mmCIF file of C-alpha atoms in Angstrom:
data_model
loop_
_atom_site.group_PDB
_atom_site.id
_atom_site.type_symbol
_atom_site.label_atom_id
_atom_site.label_comp_id
_atom_site.label_asym_id
_atom_site.label_seq_id
_atom_site.Cartn_x
_atom_site.Cartn_y
_atom_site.Cartn_z
ATOM 1 C CA UNK A 259 -2.503 127.480 205.816
ATOM 2 C CA UNK A 260 -4.844 129.871 204.358
ATOM 3 C CA UNK A 261 -8.110 128.921 202.536
ATOM 4 C CA UNK A 262 -6.655 130.770 199.444
ATOM 5 C CA UNK A 263 -3.737 128.526 199.146
ATOM 6 C CA UNK A 264 -5.567 125.373 199.800
ATOM 7 C CA UNK A 265 -7.972 126.321 197.149
ATOM 8 C CA UNK A 266 -5.073 126.951 194.748
ATOM 9 C CA UNK A 267 -3.758 123.550 195.605
ATOM 10 C CA UNK A 268 -7.247 121.825 195.009
ATOM 11 C CA UNK A 269 -7.258 123.551 191.628
ATOM 12 C CA UNK A 270 -3.768 122.436 190.751
ATOM 13 C CA UNK A 271 -4.690 118.807 191.480
ATOM 14 C CA UNK A 272 -7.870 119.286 189.155
ATOM 15 C CA UNK A 273 -5.642 120.931 186.542
ATOM 16 C CA UNK A 274 -3.278 118.078 186.187
ATOM 17 C CA UNK A 275 -6.024 115.564 185.358
ATOM 18 C CA UNK A 276 -7.578 118.260 183.150
ATOM 19 C CA UNK A 277 -4.656 118.729 181.181
ATOM 20 C CA UNK A 278 -4.063 114.933 180.439
ATOM 21 C CA UNK A 279 -7.547 114.659 179.380
ATOM 22 C CA UNK A 280 -7.172 117.899 177.123
ATOM 23 C CA UNK A 281 -4.422 116.252 175.359
ATOM 24 C CA UNK A 282 -5.888 112.979 175.023
ATOM 25 C CA UNK A 283 -9.404 113.989 173.740
ATOM 26 C CA UNK A 284 -9.013 117.389 172.513
ATOM 27 C CA UNK A 285 -11.950 118.467 174.966
ATOM 28 C CA UNK A 286 -9.941 121.484 176.677
ATOM 29 C CA UNK A 287 -11.218 120.172 179.909
ATOM 30 C CA UNK A 288 -14.197 122.125 180.618
ATOM 31 C CA UNK A 289 -16.462 119.191 181.111
ATOM 32 C CA UNK A 290 -14.501 118.311 183.980
ATOM 33 C CA UNK A 291 -13.348 121.794 185.251
ATOM 34 C CA UNK A 292 -16.904 123.379 185.459
ATOM 35 C CA UNK A 293 -18.629 120.978 187.706
ATOM 36 C CA UNK A 294 -15.682 120.384 189.942
ATOM 37 C CA UNK A 295 -14.703 123.793 190.064
ATOM 38 C CA UNK A 296 -18.291 124.869 191.062
ATOM 39 C CA UNK A 297 -18.039 122.303 193.998
ATOM 40 C CA UNK A 298 -14.718 124.001 195.044
ATOM 41 C CA UNK A 299 -15.810 127.575 194.946
ATOM 42 C CA UNK A 300 -19.034 126.530 196.973
ATOM 43 C CA UNK A 301 -17.041 125.005 199.566
ATOM 44 C CA UNK A 302 -14.691 127.918 200.054
ATOM 45 C CA UNK A 303 -17.621 130.431 199.761
ATOM 46 C CA UNK A 304 -15.541 132.366 197.123
ATOM 47 C CA UNK A 305 -18.536 134.225 195.980
ATOM 48 C CA UNK A 306 -22.200 134.291 196.078
ATOM 49 C CA UNK A 307 -23.919 130.822 195.084
ATOM 50 C CA UNK A 308 -25.947 132.105 192.342
ATOM 51 C CA UNK A 309 -22.875 133.466 190.526
ATOM 52 C CA UNK A 310 -20.640 130.129 191.053
ATOM 53 C CA UNK A 311 -21.688 128.442 187.905
ATOM 54 C CA UNK A 312 -20.875 131.425 185.262
ATOM 55 C CA UNK A 313 -17.599 132.152 187.245
ATOM 56 C CA UNK A 314 -16.634 128.269 186.869
ATOM 57 C CA UNK A 315 -17.484 128.582 183.017
ATOM 58 C CA UNK A 316 -15.381 131.695 182.752
ATOM 59 C CA UNK A 317 -12.366 130.448 184.626
ATOM 60 C CA UNK A 318 -12.740 127.261 182.710
ATOM 61 C CA UNK A 319 -12.500 128.938 179.492
ATOM 62 C CA UNK A 320 -9.661 130.897 180.534
ATOM 63 C CA UNK A 321 -7.665 127.832 181.635
ATOM 64 C CA UNK A 322 -8.439 126.121 178.266
ATOM 65 C CA UNK A 323 -6.541 129.057 176.573
ATOM 66 C CA UNK A 324 -3.481 127.706 178.086
ATOM 67 C CA UNK A 325 -4.185 124.063 178.115
ATOM 68 C CA UNK A 326 -5.564 123.906 174.403
ATOM 69 C CA UNK A 327 -2.326 125.628 173.405
ATOM 70 C CA UNK A 328 0.022 123.057 175.126
ATOM 71 C CA UNK A 329 -2.253 120.519 173.722
ATOM 72 C CA UNK A 330 -2.217 121.849 170.095
ATOM 73 C CA UNK A 331 1.461 122.301 170.063
ATOM 74 C CA UNK A 332 2.005 118.560 170.768
ATOM 75 C CA UNK A 333 -0.700 117.544 168.321
ATOM 76 C CA UNK A 334 0.893 119.596 165.763
ATOM 77 C CA UNK A 335 4.174 117.906 166.398
ATOM 78 C CA UNK A 336 2.607 114.518 165.869
ATOM 79 C CA UNK A 337 0.978 115.562 162.743
ATOM 80 C CA UNK A 338 -2.527 115.533 163.679
ATOM 81 C CA UNK A 339 -3.682 119.078 163.121
ATOM 82 C CA UNK A 340 -5.495 119.070 159.768
ATOM 83 C CA UNK A 341 -4.367 122.616 158.815
ATOM 84 C CA UNK A 342 -6.339 122.299 155.288
ATOM 85 C CA UNK A 343 -9.523 122.814 157.428
ATOM 86 C CA UNK A 344 -8.422 124.156 160.639
ATOM 87 C CA UNK A 345 -8.356 127.781 159.784
ATOM 88 C CA UNK A 346 -12.183 127.582 158.705
ATOM 89 C CA UNK A 347 -12.921 125.651 161.684
ATOM 90 C CA UNK A 348 -11.130 128.139 163.971
ATOM 91 C CA UNK A 349 -12.886 131.250 162.225
ATOM 92 C CA UNK A 350 -16.458 129.829 162.879
ATOM 93 C CA UNK A 351 -15.737 128.742 166.642
ATOM 94 C CA UNK A 352 -13.951 132.328 167.342
ATOM 95 C CA UNK A 353 -17.137 134.256 166.119
ATOM 96 C CA UNK A 354 -19.498 131.725 168.167
ATOM 97 C CA UNK A 355 -17.392 131.915 171.289
ATOM 98 C CA UNK A 356 -17.475 135.836 171.258
ATOM 99 C CA UNK A 357 -20.894 136.468 171.303
ATOM 100 C CA UNK A 358 -21.900 133.299 173.533
ATOM 101 C CA UNK A 359 -19.903 135.017 176.561
ATOM 102 C CA UNK A 360 -22.326 138.051 176.584
ATOM 103 C CA UNK A 361 -25.553 135.888 176.193
ATOM 104 C CA UNK A 362 -24.679 133.261 178.926
ATOM 105 C CA UNK A 363 -23.737 136.350 181.279
ATOM 106 C CA UNK A 364 -27.365 137.677 180.677
ATOM 107 C CA UNK A 365 -29.145 134.202 181.550
ATOM 108 C CA UNK A 366 -29.975 132.892 184.826
ATOM 109 C CA UNK A 367 -27.726 130.526 186.694
ATOM 110 C CA UNK A 368 -30.243 127.680 186.595
ATOM 111 C CA UNK A 369 -30.603 128.256 182.810
ATOM 112 C CA UNK A 370 -26.776 128.081 182.209
ATOM 113 C CA UNK A 371 -26.776 124.971 184.252
ATOM 114 C CA UNK A 372 -29.539 123.281 181.961
ATOM 115 C CA UNK A 373 -27.805 124.264 179.151
ATOM 116 C CA UNK A 374 -24.567 122.478 180.169
ATOM 117 C CA UNK A 375 -26.289 119.369 181.436
ATOM 118 C CA UNK A 376 -28.379 118.781 178.490
ATOM 119 C CA UNK A 377 -25.722 119.555 176.005
ATOM 120 C CA UNK A 378 -23.488 117.007 177.989
ATOM 121 C CA UNK A 379 -26.158 114.198 177.871
ATOM 122 C CA UNK A 380 -26.828 114.680 174.126
ATOM 123 C CA UNK A 381 -23.200 114.350 173.403
ATOM 124 C CA UNK A 382 -22.761 111.399 175.374
ATOM 125 C CA UNK A 383 -25.754 109.857 173.774
ATOM 126 C CA UNK A 384 -24.472 110.298 170.419
ATOM 127 C CA UNK A 385 -21.066 108.649 171.240
ATOM 128 C CA UNK A 386 -22.736 106.000 172.992
ATOM 129 C CA UNK A 387 -25.142 105.042 170.016
ATOM 130 C CA UNK A 388 -23.055 106.045 167.141
ATOM 131 C CA UNK A 389 -22.471 102.326 165.737
ATOM 132 C CA UNK A 390 -19.812 100.789 163.483
ATOM 133 C CA UNK A 391 -22.102 101.098 160.767
ATOM 134 C CA UNK A 392 -22.109 104.966 161.034
ATOM 135 C CA UNK A 393 -18.246 105.140 160.981
ATOM 136 C CA UNK A 394 -18.238 102.785 157.812
ATOM 137 C CA UNK A 395 -20.451 105.538 155.808
ATOM 138 C CA UNK A 396 -18.039 107.965 154.057
ATOM 139 C CA UNK A 397 -19.537 111.335 154.308
ATOM 140 C CA UNK A 398 -17.694 114.393 152.477
ATOM 141 C CA UNK A 399 -16.659 117.618 154.463
ATOM 142 C CA UNK A 400 -19.244 120.291 153.447
ATOM 143 C CA UNK A 401 -17.792 123.445 151.739
ATOM 144 C CA UNK A 402 -15.564 125.579 153.760
ATOM 145 C CA UNK A 403 -18.194 128.317 154.319
ATOM 146 C CA UNK A 404 -20.689 126.051 155.459
ATOM 147 C CA UNK A 405 -18.163 124.354 157.832
ATOM 148 C CA UNK A 406 -17.703 127.793 159.191
ATOM 149 C CA UNK A 407 -21.335 127.993 159.791
ATOM 150 C CA UNK A 408 -21.467 124.696 161.690
ATOM 151 C CA UNK A 409 -18.660 125.688 163.735
ATOM 152 C CA UNK A 410 -20.205 128.871 164.716
ATOM 153 C CA UNK A 411 -22.734 127.105 166.319
ATOM 154 C CA UNK A 412 -20.557 124.598 168.052
ATOM 155 C CA UNK A 413 -18.328 127.380 169.174
ATOM 156 C CA UNK A 414 -21.097 129.290 170.833
ATOM 157 C CA UNK A 415 -22.445 126.490 172.525
ATOM 158 C CA UNK A 416 -18.909 125.405 173.699
ATOM 159 C CA UNK A 417 -18.111 128.801 175.124
ATOM 160 C CA UNK A 418 -21.487 129.032 176.669
ATOM 161 C CA UNK A 419 -20.947 125.795 178.698
ATOM 162 C CA UNK A 420 -17.321 126.629 179.414
ATOM 163 C CA UNK A 421 -15.631 123.886 177.491
ATOM 164 C CA UNK A 422 -12.824 123.722 174.795
ATOM 165 C CA UNK A 423 -15.178 122.409 171.840
ATOM 166 C CA UNK A 424 -13.735 119.121 171.472
ATOM 167 C CA UNK A 425 -16.931 117.375 172.901
ATOM 168 C CA UNK A 426 -19.106 119.045 170.097
ATOM 169 C CA UNK A 427 -16.292 119.330 167.453
ATOM 170 C CA UNK A 428 -14.893 116.071 167.430
ATOM 171 C CA UNK A 429 -18.344 114.209 166.925
ATOM 172 C CA UNK A 430 -19.060 116.896 164.112
ATOM 173 C CA UNK A 431 -15.797 116.150 162.143
ATOM 174 C CA UNK A 432 -15.786 112.290 162.461
ATOM 175 C CA UNK A 433 -19.592 112.457 161.487
ATOM 176 C CA UNK A 434 -17.855 113.879 158.090
ATOM 177 C CA UNK A 435 -15.392 111.146 158.036
ATOM 178 C CA UNK A 436 -12.438 113.170 159.460
ATOM 179 C CA UNK A 437 -10.094 110.668 161.064
ATOM 180 C CA UNK A 438 -10.494 110.513 165.080
ATOM 181 C CA UNK A 439 -6.945 111.527 165.933
ATOM 182 C CA UNK A 440 -7.063 114.437 163.237
ATOM 183 C CA UNK A 441 -10.381 115.681 164.724
ATOM 184 C CA UNK A 442 -8.867 115.633 168.388
ATOM 185 C CA UNK A 443 -5.952 117.558 166.784
ATOM 186 C CA UNK A 444 -8.246 120.141 165.170
ATOM 187 C CA UNK A 445 -10.316 120.479 168.149
ATOM 188 C CA UNK A 446 -7.233 121.221 170.447
ATOM 189 C CA UNK A 447 -6.272 124.173 167.926
ATOM 190 C CA UNK A 448 -9.951 125.280 168.069
ATOM 191 C CA UNK A 449 -10.000 125.316 171.873
ATOM 192 C CA UNK A 450 -7.460 128.251 171.694
ATOM 193 C CA UNK A 451 -9.821 130.599 169.793
ATOM 194 C CA UNK A 452 -12.765 129.391 171.746
ATOM 195 C CA UNK A 453 -11.010 130.111 174.792
ATOM 196 C CA UNK A 454 -9.604 133.421 173.936
ATOM 197 C CA UNK A 455 -12.860 134.986 172.259
ATOM 198 C CA UNK A 456 -15.343 133.305 174.931
ATOM 199 C CA UNK A 457 -12.943 134.721 177.674
ATOM 200 C CA UNK A 458 -13.271 138.106 176.355
ATOM 201 C CA UNK A 459 -16.842 138.107 176.567
ATOM 202 C CA UNK A 460 -16.933 137.005 180.000
ATOM 203 C CA UNK A 461 -14.421 139.493 181.145
ATOM 204 C CA UNK A 462 -16.103 142.381 179.777
ATOM 205 C CA UNK A 463 -19.508 141.388 181.024
ATOM 206 C CA UNK A 464 -18.391 140.586 184.425
ATOM 207 C CA UNK A 465 -16.095 143.738 184.952
ATOM 208 C CA UNK A 466 -19.297 145.567 186.540
ATOM 209 C CA UNK A 467 -19.565 142.898 189.163
ATOM 210 C CA UNK A 468 -16.034 141.780 190.306
ATOM 211 C CA UNK A 469 -12.709 143.780 190.580
ATOM 212 C CA UNK A 470 -9.111 142.831 190.208
ATOM 213 C CA UNK A 471 -8.526 143.530 193.936
ATOM 214 C CA UNK A 472 -11.095 140.809 194.569
ATOM 215 C CA UNK A 473 -9.077 138.289 192.593
ATOM 216 C CA UNK A 474 -11.145 138.422 189.370
ATOM 217 C CA UNK A 475 -10.779 139.482 185.840
ATOM 218 C CA UNK A 476 -14.566 139.933 185.004
ATOM 219 C CA UNK A 477 -16.109 136.696 185.755
ATOM 220 C CA UNK A 478 -12.491 134.934 185.709
ATOM 221 C CA UNK A 479 -11.333 133.896 189.259
ATOM 222 C CA UNK A 480 -7.627 134.387 188.972
ATOM 223 C CA UNK A 481 -6.546 132.098 191.889
ATOM 224 C CA UNK A 482 -8.100 129.121 190.689
ATOM 225 C CA UNK A 483 -6.872 130.057 187.139
ATOM 226 C CA UNK A 484 -3.423 130.146 188.392
ATOM 227 C CA UNK A 485 -3.786 126.577 190.131
ATOM 228 C CA UNK A 486 -5.135 124.966 187.087
ATOM 229 C CA UNK A 487 -2.807 126.312 184.589
ATOM 230 C CA UNK A 488 0.118 125.687 186.633
ATOM 231 C CA UNK A 489 -0.224 121.961 186.187
ATOM 232 C CA UNK A 490 -2.361 121.295 183.146
ATOM 233 C CA UNK A 491 0.230 123.009 180.947
ATOM 234 C CA UNK A 492 2.436 120.287 181.594
ATOM 235 C CA UNK A 493 0.309 117.352 181.667
ATOM 236 C CA UNK A 494 -1.533 118.143 178.454
ATOM 237 C CA UNK A 495 1.409 117.288 176.156
ATOM 238 C CA UNK A 496 1.487 113.842 177.870
ATOM 239 C CA UNK A 497 -2.336 113.272 176.846
ATOM 240 C CA UNK A 498 -1.616 114.252 173.244
ATOM 241 C CA UNK A 499 1.446 111.643 173.159
ATOM 242 C CA UNK A 500 -1.085 109.095 174.463
ATOM 243 C CA UNK A 501 -3.403 109.844 171.574
ATOM 244 C CA UNK A 502 -0.739 109.157 169.058
ATOM 245 C CA UNK A 503 -0.213 105.673 170.253
ATOM 246 C CA UNK A 504 -3.745 104.635 171.527
ATOM 247 C CA UNK A 505 -6.105 102.797 169.205
ATOM 248 C CA UNK A 506 -9.015 105.063 167.872
ATOM 249 C CA UNK A 507 -11.524 102.552 169.490
ATOM 250 C CA UNK A 508 -10.034 102.992 172.929
ATOM 251 C CA UNK A 509 -10.064 106.788 172.546
ATOM 252 C CA UNK A 510 -13.781 106.499 171.582
ATOM 253 C CA UNK A 511 -14.537 104.635 174.766
ATOM 254 C CA UNK A 512 -12.672 107.167 176.975
ATOM 255 C CA UNK A 513 -14.269 109.890 175.299
ATOM 256 C CA UNK A 514 -18.036 108.513 175.645
ATOM 257 C CA UNK A 515 -17.331 107.236 179.407
ATOM 258 C CA UNK A 516 -16.117 110.700 180.582
ATOM 259 C CA UNK A 517 -19.144 112.321 178.997
ATOM 260 C CA UNK A 518 -21.427 109.714 180.802
ATOM 261 C CA UNK A 519 -19.808 110.533 184.131
ATOM 262 C CA UNK A 520 -20.064 114.290 183.560
ATOM 263 C CA UNK A 521 -23.585 114.076 182.456
ATOM 264 C CA UNK A 522 -24.763 111.857 185.776
ATOM 265 C CA UNK A 523 -22.548 114.447 187.934
ATOM 266 C CA UNK A 524 -24.551 117.403 186.508
ATOM 267 C CA UNK A 525 -28.092 115.606 186.960
ATOM 268 C CA UNK A 526 -27.397 114.355 190.805
ATOM 269 C CA UNK A 527 -26.045 117.632 191.880
#
């Protein structure tokens, strides 16, 4: 069995877990994909080590386009996408994601890695130390224009570190008293545009370094993308269904636990 086929199989296994988490938490799966796919690419010597993280982020974003679509469809069927605010959120994250793909490609690998690790730690700490008193405070949503400004920032950060946006958007929306399940549904829908516009930036900026004959579309590594998507598309609806039935407190614990694991992983690598 060739190394390429084994790599695709590894990515398919990764995709099965990522899809479920994407549906359950609205995170797109990038928090899991980026560090694990980086290790897979290094193991198979698929490309120079200094380009591994950027390729993992770009491939993660491309896979999130499919995973978030599957997840968002399932959340919409369950009535968990708040379409009264979703278009404004999606507009903001789209703009932020588009410009971030070009910015991240210009940064040194260690800077991108640092941004990823620090972002995950801050998100994890926010989830851990947000107590019951915080959730009891009713905070009205800002104006739709201001909400788009906030989500432009979250969309740019999300695309830069290769995540679907849920890890940043869910805490933001719940801070403004949006129901946890609605926030996850909105994050799933927003993950589609983050992935689309972020991928466009990475494909364009990487087209001078990699070619389609090498298995790349810009910085997106197509064999890994195939492996992840072939399973994540089918497991994302299962996670979305679990969200519909699990208590909010349980979802929050899973969310915070996942972020802690990813933060430890990035700092110990």
